[in-house]
Tab-separated table of C-alpha atoms in Angstrom:
chain	number	residue	atom	x	y	z
A	814	MET	CA	-34.398	-25.964	-5.998
A	815	LYS	CA	-32.844	-23.150	-8.004
A	816	PHE	CA	-29.994	-20.910	-6.891
A	817	ASN	CA	-29.871	-17.321	-8.040
A	818	ILE	CA	-26.186	-16.720	-8.739
A	819	GLU	CA	-26.897	-12.985	-9.017
A	820	SER	CA	-28.242	-12.794	-5.473
A	821	PRO	CA	-26.398	-10.654	-2.897
A	822	PHE	CA	-25.212	-13.801	-1.103
A	823	PHE	CA	-23.562	-15.296	-4.172
A	824	GLU	CA	-22.089	-11.934	-5.143
A	825	PHE	CA	-20.627	-11.622	-1.649
A	826	MET	CA	-19.189	-15.162	-1.765
A	827	HIS	CA	-17.699	-14.505	-5.204
A	828	THR	CA	-16.069	-11.300	-3.986
A	829	LEU	CA	-14.823	-13.011	-0.830
A	830	THR	CA	-13.223	-15.921	-2.659
A	831	THR	CA	-11.703	-13.553	-5.222
A	832	PHE	CA	-10.062	-11.445	-2.536
A	833	ILE	CA	-8.838	-14.530	-0.691
A	834	GLY	CA	-7.206	-15.650	-3.942
A	835	LEU	CA	-5.773	-12.163	-4.452
A	836	ASN	CA	-4.366	-12.152	-0.919
A	837	VAL	CA	-2.690	-15.558	-1.376
A	838	LEU	CA	-1.323	-14.488	-4.753
A	839	PHE	CA	0.105	-11.302	-3.219
A	840	LEU	CA	1.834	-13.242	-0.439
A	841	ILE	CA	3.335	-15.724	-2.904
A	842	PHE	CA	4.693	-12.936	-5.097
A	843	CYS	CA	6.203	-11.261	-2.014
A	844	LEU	CA	8.206	-14.375	-1.060
A	845	PRO	CA	11.507	-13.360	-2.718
A	846	ILE	CA	11.294	-10.192	-0.521
A	847	ILE	CA	12.784	-7.962	-3.226
A	848	THR	CA	9.558	-8.372	-5.236
A	849	ILE	CA	7.427	-6.790	-2.507
A	850	GLY	CA	7.465	-3.532	-4.499
A	851	PRO	CA	5.980	-4.963	-7.711
A	852	ALA	CA	3.534	-7.068	-5.655
A	853	LEU	CA	2.283	-3.985	-3.774
A	854	LYS	CA	1.912	-2.073	-7.027
A	855	ALA	CA	-0.064	-4.946	-8.554
A	856	LEU	CA	-2.240	-5.328	-5.455
A	857	TYR	CA	-3.167	-1.644	-5.441
A	858	THR	CA	-3.824	-1.697	-9.177
A	859	VAL	CA	-6.534	-4.276	-8.511
A	860	THR	CA	-7.968	-2.835	-5.297
A	861	MET	CA	-8.201	0.718	-6.635
A	862	GLN	CA	-10.034	-0.586	-9.695
A	863	GLU	CA	-12.433	-2.428	-7.391
A	864	ALA	CA	-12.888	0.676	-5.232
A	865	ARG	CA	-13.758	2.651	-8.379
A	866	LYS	CA	-16.164	-0.176	-9.346
A	867	GLU	CA	-14.128	-0.934	-12.455
A	868	HIS	CA	-14.692	-4.677	-12.192
A	869	LYS	CA	-11.982	-6.074	-14.457
A	870	ALA	CA	-10.419	-9.530	-14.435
A	871	VAL	CA	-8.672	-9.499	-11.057
A	872	PHE	CA	-5.918	-12.043	-11.565
A	873	SER	CA	-4.927	-11.095	-15.106
A	874	THR	CA	-4.844	-7.453	-13.979
A	875	PHE	CA	-2.569	-8.408	-11.090
A	876	PHE	CA	-0.159	-10.344	-13.334
A	877	LYS	CA	-0.029	-7.536	-15.892
A	878	ALA	CA	0.583	-4.845	-13.256
A	879	PHE	CA	3.236	-6.989	-11.571
A	880	LYS	CA	5.256	-7.155	-14.791
A	881	GLU	CA	4.884	-3.466	-15.702
A	882	ASN	CA	7.736	-1.276	-14.404
A	883	PHE	CA	9.087	-4.377	-12.668
A	884	VAL	CA	12.681	-3.170	-12.301
A	885	SER	CA	11.776	0.328	-11.106
A	886	SER	CA	9.326	-1.129	-8.558
A	887	ILE	CA	12.043	-3.388	-7.160
A	888	GLY	CA	14.508	-0.510	-7.065
A	889	THR	CA	12.001	1.715	-5.272
A	890	PHE	CA	11.335	-0.910	-2.609
A	891	LEU	CA	15.064	-1.524	-2.083
A	892	LEU	CA	15.593	2.238	-1.753
A	893	TYR	CA	12.981	2.446	1.018
A	894	LEU	CA	14.401	-0.661	2.688
A	895	GLY	CA	17.954	0.702	2.600
A	896	LEU	CA	16.949	4.115	3.933
A	897	SER	CA	14.855	2.596	6.714
A	898	LEU	CA	17.790	0.440	7.855
A	899	ILE	CA	20.135	3.442	7.817
A	900	PHE	CA	17.682	5.602	9.771
A	901	LEU	CA	16.980	2.816	12.271
A	902	PHE	CA	20.688	2.201	12.866
A	903	ASN	CA	21.307	5.896	13.461
A	904	ALA	CA	18.249	6.182	15.725
A	905	PHE	CA	19.516	3.314	17.912
A	906	PHE	CA	23.056	4.682	17.867
A	907	TRP	CA	22.185	8.242	18.822
A	908	GLY	CA	19.539	7.040	21.262
A	909	GLY	CA	22.302	5.381	23.244
A	910	GLN	CA	24.259	8.619	23.551
A	911	ASP	CA	23.551	10.458	26.761
A	912	SER	CA	23.922	13.962	25.370
A	913	ILE	CA	21.962	16.848	23.900
A	914	VAL	CA	23.425	16.120	20.468
A	915	GLY	CA	22.366	12.480	20.786
A	916	THR	CA	18.811	13.450	21.710
A	917	LEU	CA	18.634	15.931	18.822
A	918	CYS	CA	19.941	13.391	16.303
A	919	LEU	CA	17.591	10.731	17.652
A	920	THR	CA	14.647	13.088	17.178
A	921	LEU	CA	15.715	13.927	13.619
A	922	PHE	CA	16.116	10.292	12.588
A	923	LEU	CA	12.798	9.297	14.180
A	924	LEU	CA	11.134	12.116	12.242
A	925	ALA	CA	12.866	10.905	9.071
A	926	LEU	CA	11.537	7.387	9.729
A	927	ILE	CA	7.991	8.682	10.131
A	928	ILE	CA	8.194	10.659	6.869
A	929	LEU	CA	9.713	7.631	5.123
A	930	ALA	CA	6.929	5.349	6.368
A	931	ILE	CA	4.203	7.762	5.245
A	932	SER	CA	5.883	8.187	1.867
A	933	PHE	CA	6.085	4.401	1.498
A	934	LEU	CA	2.342	4.070	2.094
A	935	TYR	CA	1.642	6.402	-0.838
A	936	THR	CA	4.390	5.415	-3.276
A	937	PHE	CA	3.142	2.098	-4.637
A	938	PRO	CA	-0.492	3.197	-4.969
A	939	LEU	CA	0.882	6.190	-6.900
A	940	MET	CA	2.912	3.862	-9.123
A	941	ALA	CA	-0.241	1.802	-9.678
A	942	ARG	CA	-2.250	4.824	-10.770
A	943	PHE	CA	0.152	7.346	-12.344
A	944	ASP	CA	2.891	7.088	-14.919
A	945	ASN	CA	5.811	9.022	-13.408
A	946	GLY	CA	9.464	8.325	-12.716
A	947	VAL	CA	10.642	7.047	-9.352
A	948	LYS	CA	12.023	10.409	-8.224
A	949	GLN	CA	8.815	12.274	-9.087
A	950	THR	CA	6.670	9.558	-7.515
A	951	ILE	CA	8.514	9.801	-4.202
A	952	LYS	CA	8.227	13.598	-4.253
A	953	ASN	CA	4.513	13.284	-4.975
A	954	SER	CA	4.075	10.767	-2.153
A	955	ILE	CA	5.380	13.227	0.427
A	956	PHE	CA	3.519	16.176	-1.094
A	957	LEU	CA	0.168	14.370	-1.225
A	958	ALA	CA	0.555	12.836	2.239
A	959	LEU	CA	1.095	16.255	3.794
A	960	LEU	CA	-1.471	18.095	1.679
A	961	HIS	CA	-4.238	15.546	2.299
A	962	SER	CA	-3.649	15.066	5.994
A	963	LYS	CA	-7.197	13.845	6.724
A	964	GLU	CA	-6.914	10.909	4.322
A	965	THR	CA	-3.342	10.252	5.418
A	966	LEU	CA	-4.405	9.966	9.052
A	967	GLY	CA	-7.131	7.564	7.985
A	968	ILE	CA	-4.644	5.392	6.084
A	969	ILE	CA	-2.232	5.401	9.028
A	970	GLY	CA	-5.090	4.541	11.366
A	971	ILE	CA	-5.970	1.481	9.266
A	972	GLN	CA	-2.374	0.202	9.449
A	973	ILE	CA	-2.156	0.823	13.217
A	974	ALA	CA	-5.493	-0.916	13.820
A	975	ALA	CA	-4.398	-3.972	11.818
A	976	LEU	CA	-1.022	-4.126	13.572
A	977	THR	CA	-2.626	-3.770	17.011
A	978	LEU	CA	-5.103	-6.550	16.285
A	979	CYS	CA	-2.280	-8.811	15.086
A	980	MET	CA	-0.441	-8.210	18.359
A	981	PHE	CA	-3.365	-8.869	20.700
A	982	VAL	CA	-5.793	-11.083	18.756
A	983	PRO	CA	-4.222	-14.402	17.674
A	984	GLN	CA	-6.985	-15.077	15.125
A	985	MET	CA	-6.032	-11.885	13.282
A	986	LYS	CA	-2.856	-13.549	12.011
A	987	VAL	CA	-4.952	-16.222	10.302
A	988	PHE	CA	-7.162	-13.485	8.845
A	989	MET	CA	-4.091	-11.701	7.472
A	990	LEU	CA	-2.887	-14.885	5.760
A	991	LEU	CA	-6.284	-15.545	4.196
A	992	LEU	CA	-7.648	-12.105	3.421
A	993	GLY	CA	-5.975	-9.381	5.445
A	994	PHE	CA	-3.584	-7.731	3.005
A	995	SER	CA	-6.054	-7.486	0.141
A	996	PHE	CA	-8.766	-6.247	2.532
A	997	ILE	CA	-6.497	-3.572	4.028
A	998	ALA	CA	-5.376	-2.501	0.550
A	999	LEU	CA	-9.032	-2.175	-0.480
A	1000	CYS	CA	-9.808	-0.047	2.588
A	1001	ASN	CA	-6.785	2.128	1.837
A	1002	SER	CA	-7.803	2.373	-1.811
A	1003	TYR	CA	-11.034	4.209	-1.029
A	1004	LEU	CA	-8.948	6.921	0.620
A	1005	PHE	CA	-6.273	6.912	-2.090
A	1006	ILE	CA	-8.760	7.371	-4.922
A	1007	ARG	CA	-10.280	10.287	-3.020
A	1008	VAL	CA	-6.837	11.916	-2.974
A	1009	PHE	CA	-5.846	10.958	-6.526
A	1010	SER	CA	-9.138	12.112	-8.052
A	1011	CYS	CA	-8.082	15.691	-7.362
A	1012	TYR	CA	-5.178	15.319	-9.806
A	1013	GLU	CA	-6.296	12.869	-12.478
A	1014	GLU	CA	-7.825	15.574	-14.654
A	1015	LYS	CA	-5.339	18.323	-13.874
A	1016	GLN	CA	-1.915	19.210	-15.216
A	1017	THR	CA	-0.062	19.063	-11.928
A	1018	GLY	CA	3.015	17.045	-12.792
A	1019	ILE	CA	1.092	13.828	-12.065
A	1020	SER	CA	-0.008	11.942	-15.165
A	1021	ALA	CA	-2.596	9.172	-14.857
A	1022	MET	CA	-1.924	5.737	-16.288
């Protein structure tokens, strides 16, 4: 009995095992916490290539992308982490103040947290695709998120759906450990490449890698 390794079944199993390996690799490289930035950048480098059907060596691509701009990726993640903690502290503080000023400040810091979260979703895919400094990348993340609201809502919806399933479906946590992060990144990547394709051939202050 002969097996056709080019059959759809074997191609599916190859892709599945590859993305399971990618997911485990991503989680391992996130373990020091401060390396989450480089790990996200490397993950999106791979998943956006797969979404564009640029089937390159997955693991060597991940390792190479992880090492590129390593320090700036760490610094970017720590910047987002620091700002989120500051905004959260202020939101809790002003939320406990029974006054108009407290309500106003709470609203402002909650809005800042939302903008920060949306910017974070775009930043590391941008770092994976374009060669810009940290400051310009963060500016671009906010600009693109607001300008391409349809895709942004889709990306946010994917994160909310995954989080909701993790909260109410116990098996989802096992899925996340085995495949979830690489699968979500791949789903996001189809939307990111739709946004980025508008700028890859244009002189708009965003230079492709």
